Short mmCIF file of C-alpha atoms in Angstrom, two decimals:
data_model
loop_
_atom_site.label_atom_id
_atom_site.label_comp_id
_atom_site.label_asym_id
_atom_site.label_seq_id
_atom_site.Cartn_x
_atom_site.Cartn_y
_atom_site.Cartn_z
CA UNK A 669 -41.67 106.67 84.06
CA UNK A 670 -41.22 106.79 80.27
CA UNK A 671 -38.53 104.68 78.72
CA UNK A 672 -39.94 104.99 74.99
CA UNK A 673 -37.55 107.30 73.50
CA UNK A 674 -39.13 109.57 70.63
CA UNK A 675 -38.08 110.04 66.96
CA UNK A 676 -35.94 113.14 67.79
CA UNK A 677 -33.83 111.27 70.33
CA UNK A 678 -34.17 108.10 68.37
CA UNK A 679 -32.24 110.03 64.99
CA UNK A 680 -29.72 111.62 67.78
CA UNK A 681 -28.56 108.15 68.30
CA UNK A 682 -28.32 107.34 64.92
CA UNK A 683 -26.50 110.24 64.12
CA UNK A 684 -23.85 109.19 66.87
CA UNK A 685 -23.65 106.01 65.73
CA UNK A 686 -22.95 107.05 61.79
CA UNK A 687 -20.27 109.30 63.13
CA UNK A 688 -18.81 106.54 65.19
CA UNK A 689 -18.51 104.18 62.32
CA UNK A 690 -17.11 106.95 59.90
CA UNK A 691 -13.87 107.21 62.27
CA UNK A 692 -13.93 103.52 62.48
CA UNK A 693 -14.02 103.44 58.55
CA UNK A 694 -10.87 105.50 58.71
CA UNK A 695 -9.22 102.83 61.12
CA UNK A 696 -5.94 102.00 58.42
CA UNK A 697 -3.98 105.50 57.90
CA UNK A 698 -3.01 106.67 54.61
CA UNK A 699 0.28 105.58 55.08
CA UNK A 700 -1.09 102.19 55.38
CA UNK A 701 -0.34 101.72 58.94
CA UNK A 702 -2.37 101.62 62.51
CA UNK A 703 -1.61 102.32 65.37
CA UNK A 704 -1.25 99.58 68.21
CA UNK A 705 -1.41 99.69 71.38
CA UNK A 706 -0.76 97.10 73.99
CA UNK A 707 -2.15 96.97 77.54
CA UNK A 708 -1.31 94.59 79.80
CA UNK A 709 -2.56 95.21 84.06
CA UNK A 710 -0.77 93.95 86.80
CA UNK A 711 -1.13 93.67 90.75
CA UNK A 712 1.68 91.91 92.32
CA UNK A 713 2.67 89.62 90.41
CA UNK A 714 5.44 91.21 88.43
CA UNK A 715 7.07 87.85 87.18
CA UNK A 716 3.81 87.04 85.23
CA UNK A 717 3.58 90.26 83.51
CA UNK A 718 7.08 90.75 82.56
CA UNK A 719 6.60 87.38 80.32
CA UNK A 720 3.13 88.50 78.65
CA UNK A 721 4.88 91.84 77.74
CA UNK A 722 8.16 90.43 76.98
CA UNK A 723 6.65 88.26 74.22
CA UNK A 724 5.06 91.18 72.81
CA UNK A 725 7.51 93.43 72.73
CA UNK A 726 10.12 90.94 71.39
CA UNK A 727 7.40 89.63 68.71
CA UNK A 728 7.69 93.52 67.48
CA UNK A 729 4.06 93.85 65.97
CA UNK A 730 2.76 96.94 68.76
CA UNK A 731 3.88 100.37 68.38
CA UNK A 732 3.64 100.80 72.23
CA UNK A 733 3.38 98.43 74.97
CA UNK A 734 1.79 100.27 78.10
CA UNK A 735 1.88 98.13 81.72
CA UNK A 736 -0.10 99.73 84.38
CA UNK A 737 0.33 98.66 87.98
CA UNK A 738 -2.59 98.76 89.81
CA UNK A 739 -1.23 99.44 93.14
CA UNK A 740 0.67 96.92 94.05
CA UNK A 741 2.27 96.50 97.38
CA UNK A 742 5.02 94.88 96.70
CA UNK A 743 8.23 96.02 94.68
CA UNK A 744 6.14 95.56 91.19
CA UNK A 745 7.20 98.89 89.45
CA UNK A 746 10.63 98.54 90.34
CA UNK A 747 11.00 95.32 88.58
CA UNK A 748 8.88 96.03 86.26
CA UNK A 749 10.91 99.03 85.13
CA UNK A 750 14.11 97.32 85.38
CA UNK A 751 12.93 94.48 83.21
CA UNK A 752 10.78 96.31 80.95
CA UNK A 753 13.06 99.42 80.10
CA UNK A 754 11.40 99.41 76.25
CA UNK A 755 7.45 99.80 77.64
CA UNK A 756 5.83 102.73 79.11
CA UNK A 757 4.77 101.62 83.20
CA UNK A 758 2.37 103.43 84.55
CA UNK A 759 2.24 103.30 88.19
CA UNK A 760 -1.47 103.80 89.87
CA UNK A 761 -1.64 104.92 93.22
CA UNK A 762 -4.49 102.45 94.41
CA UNK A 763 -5.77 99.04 92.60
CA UNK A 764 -9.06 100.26 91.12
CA UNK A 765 -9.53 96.52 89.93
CA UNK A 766 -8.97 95.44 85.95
CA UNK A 767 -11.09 97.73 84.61
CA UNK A 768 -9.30 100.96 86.23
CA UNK A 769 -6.06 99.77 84.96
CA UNK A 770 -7.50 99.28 81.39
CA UNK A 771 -8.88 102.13 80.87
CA UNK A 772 -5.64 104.28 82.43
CA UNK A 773 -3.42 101.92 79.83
CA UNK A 774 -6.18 103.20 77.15
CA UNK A 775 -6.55 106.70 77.68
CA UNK A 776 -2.26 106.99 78.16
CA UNK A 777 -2.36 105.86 74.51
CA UNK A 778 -4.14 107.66 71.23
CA UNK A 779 -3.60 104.48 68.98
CA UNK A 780 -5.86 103.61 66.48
CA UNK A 781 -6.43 99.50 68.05
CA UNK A 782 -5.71 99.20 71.56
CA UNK A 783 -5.07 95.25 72.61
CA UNK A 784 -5.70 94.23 76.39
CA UNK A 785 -3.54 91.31 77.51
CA UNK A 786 -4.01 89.41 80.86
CA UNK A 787 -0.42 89.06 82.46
CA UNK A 788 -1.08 85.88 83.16
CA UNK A 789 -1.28 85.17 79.01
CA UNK A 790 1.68 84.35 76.97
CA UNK A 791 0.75 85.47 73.32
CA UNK A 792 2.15 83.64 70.71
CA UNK A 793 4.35 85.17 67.78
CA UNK A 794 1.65 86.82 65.75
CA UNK A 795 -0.72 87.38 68.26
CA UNK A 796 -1.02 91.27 68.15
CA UNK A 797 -0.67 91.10 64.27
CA UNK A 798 -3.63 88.88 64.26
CA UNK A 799 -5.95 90.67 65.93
CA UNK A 800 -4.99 94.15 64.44
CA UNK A 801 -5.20 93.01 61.02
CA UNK A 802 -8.64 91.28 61.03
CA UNK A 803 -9.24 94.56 62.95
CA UNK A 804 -8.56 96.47 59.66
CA UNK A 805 -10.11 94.73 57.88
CA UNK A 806 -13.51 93.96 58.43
CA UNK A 807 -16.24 96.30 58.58
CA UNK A 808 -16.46 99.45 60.35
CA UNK A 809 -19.06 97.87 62.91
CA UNK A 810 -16.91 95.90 64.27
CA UNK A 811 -16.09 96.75 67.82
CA UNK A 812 -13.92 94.26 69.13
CA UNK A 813 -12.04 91.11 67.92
CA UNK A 814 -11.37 88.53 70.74
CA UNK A 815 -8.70 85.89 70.67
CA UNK A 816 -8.31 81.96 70.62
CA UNK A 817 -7.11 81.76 74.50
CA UNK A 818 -5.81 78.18 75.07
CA UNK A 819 -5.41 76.57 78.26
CA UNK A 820 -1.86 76.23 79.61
CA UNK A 821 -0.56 72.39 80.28
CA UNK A 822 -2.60 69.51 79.04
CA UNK A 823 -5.44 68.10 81.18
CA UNK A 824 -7.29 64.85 81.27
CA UNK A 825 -10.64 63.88 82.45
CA UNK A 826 -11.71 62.82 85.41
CA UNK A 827 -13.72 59.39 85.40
CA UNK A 828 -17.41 59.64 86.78
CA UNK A 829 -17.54 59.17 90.19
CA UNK A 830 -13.59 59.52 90.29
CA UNK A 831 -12.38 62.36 93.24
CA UNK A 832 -9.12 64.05 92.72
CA UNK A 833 -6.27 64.07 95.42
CA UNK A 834 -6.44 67.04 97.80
CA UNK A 835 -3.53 68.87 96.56
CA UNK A 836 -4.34 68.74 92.91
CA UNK A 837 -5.92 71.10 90.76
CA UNK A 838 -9.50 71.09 89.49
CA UNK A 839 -11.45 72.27 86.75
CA UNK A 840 -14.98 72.11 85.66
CA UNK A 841 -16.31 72.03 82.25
CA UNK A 842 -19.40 73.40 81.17
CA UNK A 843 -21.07 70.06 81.78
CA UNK A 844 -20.38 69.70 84.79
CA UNK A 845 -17.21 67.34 84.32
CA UNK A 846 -13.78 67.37 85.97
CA UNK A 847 -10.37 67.89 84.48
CA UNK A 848 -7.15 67.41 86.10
CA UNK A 849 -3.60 68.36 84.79
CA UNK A 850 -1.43 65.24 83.18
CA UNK A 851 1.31 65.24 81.34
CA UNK A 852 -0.37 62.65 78.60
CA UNK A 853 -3.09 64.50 78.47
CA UNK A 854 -4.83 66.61 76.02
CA UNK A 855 -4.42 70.45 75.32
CA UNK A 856 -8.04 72.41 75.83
CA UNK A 857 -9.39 75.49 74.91
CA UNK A 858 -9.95 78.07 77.75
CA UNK A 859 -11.75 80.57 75.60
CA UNK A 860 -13.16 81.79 71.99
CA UNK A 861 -15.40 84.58 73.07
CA UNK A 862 -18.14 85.68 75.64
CA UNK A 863 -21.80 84.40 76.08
CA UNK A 864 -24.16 84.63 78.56
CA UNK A 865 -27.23 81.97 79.43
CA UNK A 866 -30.64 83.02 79.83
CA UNK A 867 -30.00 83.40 83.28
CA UNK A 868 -27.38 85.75 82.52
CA UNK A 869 -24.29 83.66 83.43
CA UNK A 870 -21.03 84.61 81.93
CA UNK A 871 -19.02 81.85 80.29
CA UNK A 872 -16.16 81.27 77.72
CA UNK A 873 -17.15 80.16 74.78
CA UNK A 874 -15.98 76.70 73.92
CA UNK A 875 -14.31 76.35 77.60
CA UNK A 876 -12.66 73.08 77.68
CA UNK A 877 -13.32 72.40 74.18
CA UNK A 878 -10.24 70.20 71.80
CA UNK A 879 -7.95 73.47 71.02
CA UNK A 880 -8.86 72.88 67.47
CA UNK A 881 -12.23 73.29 67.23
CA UNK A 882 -13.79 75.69 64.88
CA UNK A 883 -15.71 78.32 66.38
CA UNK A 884 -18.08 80.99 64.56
CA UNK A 885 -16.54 84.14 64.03
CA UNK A 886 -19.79 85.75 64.90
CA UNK A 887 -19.88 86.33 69.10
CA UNK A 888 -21.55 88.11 71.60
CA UNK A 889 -18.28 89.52 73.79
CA UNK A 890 -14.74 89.75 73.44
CA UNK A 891 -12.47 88.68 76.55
CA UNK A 892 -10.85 90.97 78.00
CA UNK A 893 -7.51 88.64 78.47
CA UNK A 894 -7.22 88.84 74.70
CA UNK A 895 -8.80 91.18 72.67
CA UNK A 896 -8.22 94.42 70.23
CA UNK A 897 -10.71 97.36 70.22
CA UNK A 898 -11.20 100.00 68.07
CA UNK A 899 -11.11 103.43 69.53
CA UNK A 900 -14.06 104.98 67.59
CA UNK A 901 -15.83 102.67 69.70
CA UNK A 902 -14.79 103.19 72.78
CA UNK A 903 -15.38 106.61 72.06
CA UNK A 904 -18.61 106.05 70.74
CA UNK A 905 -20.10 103.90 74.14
CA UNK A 906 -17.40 104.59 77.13
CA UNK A 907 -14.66 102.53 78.67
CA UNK A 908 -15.11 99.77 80.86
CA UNK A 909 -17.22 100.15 83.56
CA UNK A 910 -15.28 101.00 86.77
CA UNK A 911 -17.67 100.20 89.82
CA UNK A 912 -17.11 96.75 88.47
CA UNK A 913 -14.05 96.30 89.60
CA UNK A 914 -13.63 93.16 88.06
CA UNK A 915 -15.29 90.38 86.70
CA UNK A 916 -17.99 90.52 83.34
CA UNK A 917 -16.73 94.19 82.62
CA UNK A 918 -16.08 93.09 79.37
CA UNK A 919 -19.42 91.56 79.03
CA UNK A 920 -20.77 94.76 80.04
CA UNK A 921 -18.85 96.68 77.86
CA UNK A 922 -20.29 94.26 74.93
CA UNK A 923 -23.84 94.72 75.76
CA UNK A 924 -23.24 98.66 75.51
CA UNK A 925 -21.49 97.85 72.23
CA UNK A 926 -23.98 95.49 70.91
CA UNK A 927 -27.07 97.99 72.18
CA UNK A 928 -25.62 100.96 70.04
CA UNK A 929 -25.11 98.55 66.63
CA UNK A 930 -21.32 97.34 66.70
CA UNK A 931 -20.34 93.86 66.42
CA UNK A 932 -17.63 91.72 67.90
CA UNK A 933 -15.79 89.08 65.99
CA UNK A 934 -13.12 85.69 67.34
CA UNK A 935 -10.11 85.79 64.91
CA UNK A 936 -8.78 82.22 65.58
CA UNK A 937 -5.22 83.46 64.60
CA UNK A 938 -4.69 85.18 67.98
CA UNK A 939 -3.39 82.47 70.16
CA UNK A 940 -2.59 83.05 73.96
CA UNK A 941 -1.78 80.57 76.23
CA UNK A 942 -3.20 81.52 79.28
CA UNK A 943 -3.16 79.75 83.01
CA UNK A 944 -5.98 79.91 84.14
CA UNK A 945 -6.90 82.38 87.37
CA UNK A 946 -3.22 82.45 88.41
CA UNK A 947 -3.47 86.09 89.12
CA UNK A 948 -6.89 86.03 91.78
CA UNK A 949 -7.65 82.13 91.97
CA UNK A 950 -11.50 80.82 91.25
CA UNK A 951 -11.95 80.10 94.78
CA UNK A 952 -10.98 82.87 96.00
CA UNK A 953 -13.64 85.70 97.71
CA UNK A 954 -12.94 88.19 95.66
CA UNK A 955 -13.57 86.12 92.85
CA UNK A 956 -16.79 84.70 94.54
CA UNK A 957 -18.48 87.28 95.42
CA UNK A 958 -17.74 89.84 92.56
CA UNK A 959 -18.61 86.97 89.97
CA UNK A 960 -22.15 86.77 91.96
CA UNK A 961 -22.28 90.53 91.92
CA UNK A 962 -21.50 91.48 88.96
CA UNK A 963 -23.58 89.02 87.36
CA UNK A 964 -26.71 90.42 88.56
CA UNK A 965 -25.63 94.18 88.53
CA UNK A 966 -24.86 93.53 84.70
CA UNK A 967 -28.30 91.94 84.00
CA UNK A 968 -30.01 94.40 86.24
CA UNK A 969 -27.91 97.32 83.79
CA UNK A 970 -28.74 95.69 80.32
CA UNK A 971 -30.60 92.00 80.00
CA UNK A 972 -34.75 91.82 79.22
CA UNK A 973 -36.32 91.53 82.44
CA UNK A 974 -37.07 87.35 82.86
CA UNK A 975 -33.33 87.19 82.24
CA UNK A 976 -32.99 89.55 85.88
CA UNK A 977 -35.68 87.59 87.54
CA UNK A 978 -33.86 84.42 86.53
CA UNK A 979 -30.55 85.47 87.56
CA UNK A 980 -31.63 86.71 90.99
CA UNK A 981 -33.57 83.43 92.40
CA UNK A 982 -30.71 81.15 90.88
CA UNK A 983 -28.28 83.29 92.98
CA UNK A 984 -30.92 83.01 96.20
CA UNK A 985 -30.90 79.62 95.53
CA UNK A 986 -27.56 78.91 95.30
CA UNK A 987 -26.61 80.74 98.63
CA UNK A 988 -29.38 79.23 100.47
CA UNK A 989 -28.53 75.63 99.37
CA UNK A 990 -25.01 76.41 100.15
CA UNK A 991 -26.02 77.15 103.97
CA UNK A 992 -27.06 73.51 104.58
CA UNK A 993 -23.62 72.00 103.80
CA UNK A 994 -20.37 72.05 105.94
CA UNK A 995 -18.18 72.69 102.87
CA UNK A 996 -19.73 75.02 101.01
CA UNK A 997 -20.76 77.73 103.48
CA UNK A 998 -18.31 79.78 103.13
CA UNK A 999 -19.46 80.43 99.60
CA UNK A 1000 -22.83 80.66 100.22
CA UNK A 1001 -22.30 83.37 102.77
CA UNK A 1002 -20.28 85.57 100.39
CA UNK A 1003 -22.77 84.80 97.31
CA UNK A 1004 -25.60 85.94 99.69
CA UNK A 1005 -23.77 89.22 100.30
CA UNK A 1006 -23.58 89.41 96.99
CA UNK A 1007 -27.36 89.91 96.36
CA UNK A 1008 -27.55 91.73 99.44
CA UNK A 1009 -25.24 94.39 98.05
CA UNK A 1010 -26.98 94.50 94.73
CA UNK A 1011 -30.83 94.47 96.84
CA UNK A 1012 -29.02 97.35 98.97
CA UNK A 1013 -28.52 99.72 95.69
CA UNK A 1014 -31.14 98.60 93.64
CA UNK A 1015 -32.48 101.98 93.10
CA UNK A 1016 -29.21 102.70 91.63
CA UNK A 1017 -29.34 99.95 89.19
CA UNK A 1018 -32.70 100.95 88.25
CA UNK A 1019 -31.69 104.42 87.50
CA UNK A 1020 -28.66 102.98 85.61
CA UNK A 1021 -30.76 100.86 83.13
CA UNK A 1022 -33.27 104.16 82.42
CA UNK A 1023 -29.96 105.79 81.10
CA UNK A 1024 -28.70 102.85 79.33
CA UNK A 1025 -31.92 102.73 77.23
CA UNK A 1026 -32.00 106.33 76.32
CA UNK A 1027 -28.25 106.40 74.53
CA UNK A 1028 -29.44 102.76 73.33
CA UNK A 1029 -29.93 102.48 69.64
CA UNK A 1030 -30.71 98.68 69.91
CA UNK A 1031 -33.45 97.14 71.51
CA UNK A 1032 -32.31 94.25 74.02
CA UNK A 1033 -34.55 91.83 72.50
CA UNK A 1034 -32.91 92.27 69.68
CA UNK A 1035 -29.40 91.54 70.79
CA UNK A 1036 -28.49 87.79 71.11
CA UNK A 1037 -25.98 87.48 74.45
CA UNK A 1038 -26.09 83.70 74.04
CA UNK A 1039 -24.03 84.10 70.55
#
């Protein structure tokens, strides 16, 4: 099979990619305007996304606030139509996951900078104006701008060796620590970007960090909880990637952006406060076996082949370890069904990766995930 792609194809993709940057150059209208556009998906849990689009719309920065209800099955689109009388709601038929509902809020709008909210986010005053402007602004490579997304409440750190009480919440930073919520504790970051490891992991930059630290404005991925892209863009590379349902489709949508020469930026401006997994939970099996999933399926689609290798025995690891202890079978059974799924339709992945390579205009070498 040949994946070297000659010099015809090779200026084809450089031609796209000129013309792609030429409508982002023309991002700010001549009437010195753009064109917002807010989406914000929800799935049940009405009460959360009336407050994210609430404080939008009352902060007064979009031009068009656009909730989609994935399919909810309770009364979601009644409420949300009764409380939301100034935003468009779509109503889906079925929940095609986050990135179904993203992409129907996106392609129901023709603005110029679409933002995608998480309704379990509450943006403060600013937020959209933030993110649009540094939009604007900076160079016509630059996909995507992604948010400072702070942790809601205030936490505090668990001693070593310290368990927490059965009913109380948990989090783990990067390092392995635990964090509790306390009233006299401290306020954290939950996010300044997307990286992934060299095993292909998927992690928030900065997670659990002091909310004021200073992060690089250079990053691999936005997050798709709070982030602005530009249309010529999307336009340029796709939408998110729907088989994904959820769960690193943003980080799959940045290694398509980063593979065909656009950037992503954090513009520290663009606060959310968001709590943390409210809509799906971490512990969830949705969230535990997409996260295993899609991990691999997105390294098998786009990362240099010792980061795939990696990723697949630290996931047969993982599940096998798991098996030998009471607590944590459950999780090892559905991480293990994860691979199995991904083994299953391997050929598929393969065939998906030949494709991605031949629109590429960016080697994968040459594209830093860990950023």
């Amino acid at each position: 099979m040949r994946l070297v792609r000659g010099p015809r194809v090779r200026r084809r993709c450089r031609h796209r990619l000129r013309q792609a940057l030429h409508r982002g150059a023309r991002l700010t209208l001549h009437d010195g305007g753009t064109r917002t556009a807010v989406v914000v998906v929800n799935w049940n849990r009405a009460d959360l996304t009336t407050r994210a689009a609430r404080a939008v719309l009352d902060d007064g920065t979009a031009d068009r606030v656009i909730v989609v209800d994935n399919g909810s099955t309770d009364d979601s689109v009644a409420v949300l139509r009764r409380a939301l009388p100034d935003a468009t709601v779509l109503a889906l038929d079925t929940n095609g996951g986050f990135a179904a509902g993203a992409n129907a809020g996106v392609r129901h709008s023709d603005a110029d900078v679409v933002v995608l909210l998480n309704n379990d986010a509450e943006p403060a005053p600013g937020f959209v104006a933030a993110l649009r402007d540094h939009l604007v602004a900076a160079p016509a490579d630059v996909a995507a701008v992604t948010g400072r997304i702070v942790l809601a409440g205030r936490w505090t750190r668990l001693p070593a060796g310290t368990a927490a009480g059965s009913d109380q919440r948990v989090l783990r930073d990067h390092d392995g620590r635990l964090w509790v919520p306390s009233a006299d504790g401290e306020t954290r970051l939950n996010s300044t970007g997307v990286r992934l490891d060299r095993d292909g992991n998927g992690m928030d930059r900065d997670w659990f960090a002091p909310a004021d630290r200073v992060a690089a404005p250079a990053v691999f991925g936005f997050s798709g909880g709070a982030a602005a892209l530009r249309r010529a863009a999307l336009e340029d590379v796709g939408p998110l990637d729907e088989s994904l349902f959820m769960y690193y489709e943003d980080a799959e949508l940045a290694w398509r952006l980063h593979r065909r020469g656009w950037r992503v930026e954090y513009v520290a401006d663009a606060v959310v406060v968001h709590d943390h997994s409210a809509s799906s939970g971490v512990q969830s099996e949705l969230f535990l076996f997409r996260n295993a999933r899609n991990r691999l399926v997105v390294a098998l689609w786009h990362a240099p082949w010792p980061t795939v290798l990696r990723a697949a025995a630290r996931t047969l690891a993982r599940g096998l370890r798991g098996l030998t202890g009471g607590s944590t079978r459950r999780e090892a059974r559905l991480v293990l069904a994860a691979l199995a799924d991904v083994v299953r339709h391997l050929p598929a992945h393969l065939a998906h990766r030949v494709r991605q390579s031949r629109v590429a205009s960016v080697p994968r070498r040459a594209v830093d995930p860990g950023a």
